Amino acid sequence: MNISMTVSTVSAIAFGGLWGLQFPYYATWVTIIVTIFAMLVGMIFGALVDYQTIVTGVSGGIMAGLMSPMIVMHSQHPVPILIFCIFLFFFAIFMLCTSVKV
């Protein structure tokens, strides 16, 4: 459950911030695309466990996908926040890789 929630949330924050900074005049479309992307990521990682984890990943993706483009678009200094969001993404992927036991 934690894996699907973390990956969907952090990927939505990273990609929403990146696309929000690149396409500031298309805020509506960026929000819709990032939300769908985060829902799919949460669904994929949630499908590794069970149905409740799918629901958790999708709901985390919805919340983060709706909020993430606003973080960068409405900031006075968007570049440091964007760098921090991308750092969070890679840190979460690193934690995901180290948490999986083979």
PDB file of C-alpha atoms in Angstrom, residues 1-4 43-54:
ATOM      1  CA  MET A   1       0.000   0.000   0.000  1.00  0.00           C
ATOM      2  CA  ASN A   2       2.792   2.416   0.843  1.00  0.00           C
ATOM      3  CA  ILE A   3       4.562   1.694  -2.419  1.00  0.00           C
ATOM      4  CA  SER A   4       1.592   2.575  -4.633  1.00  0.00           C
ATOM      5  CA  MET A  43      -3.029   1.552 -10.440  1.00  0.00           C
ATOM      6  CA  ILE A  44      -0.003  -0.236 -11.883  1.00  0.00           C
ATOM      7  CA  PHE A  45       1.877  -0.333  -8.608  1.00  0.00           C
ATOM      8  CA  GLY A  46      -1.287  -1.149  -6.672  1.00  0.00           C
ATOM      9  CA  ALA A  47      -2.010  -4.101  -8.945  1.00  0.00           C
ATOM     10  CA  LEU A  48       1.135  -5.721  -7.605  1.00  0.00           C
ATOM     11  CA  VAL A  49      -0.616  -6.316  -4.273  1.00  0.00           C
ATOM     12  CA  ASP A  50      -4.439  -6.324  -4.160  1.00  0.00           C
ATOM     13  CA  TYR A  51      -7.589  -4.322  -4.901  1.00  0.00           C
ATOM     14  CA  GLN A  52      -7.387  -2.116  -1.794  1.00  0.00           C
ATOM     15  CA  THR A  53      -3.897  -1.072  -2.784  1.00  0.00           C
ATOM     16  CA  ILE A  54      -5.152  -0.149  -6.253  1.00  0.00           C
TER      17      ILE A  54
END
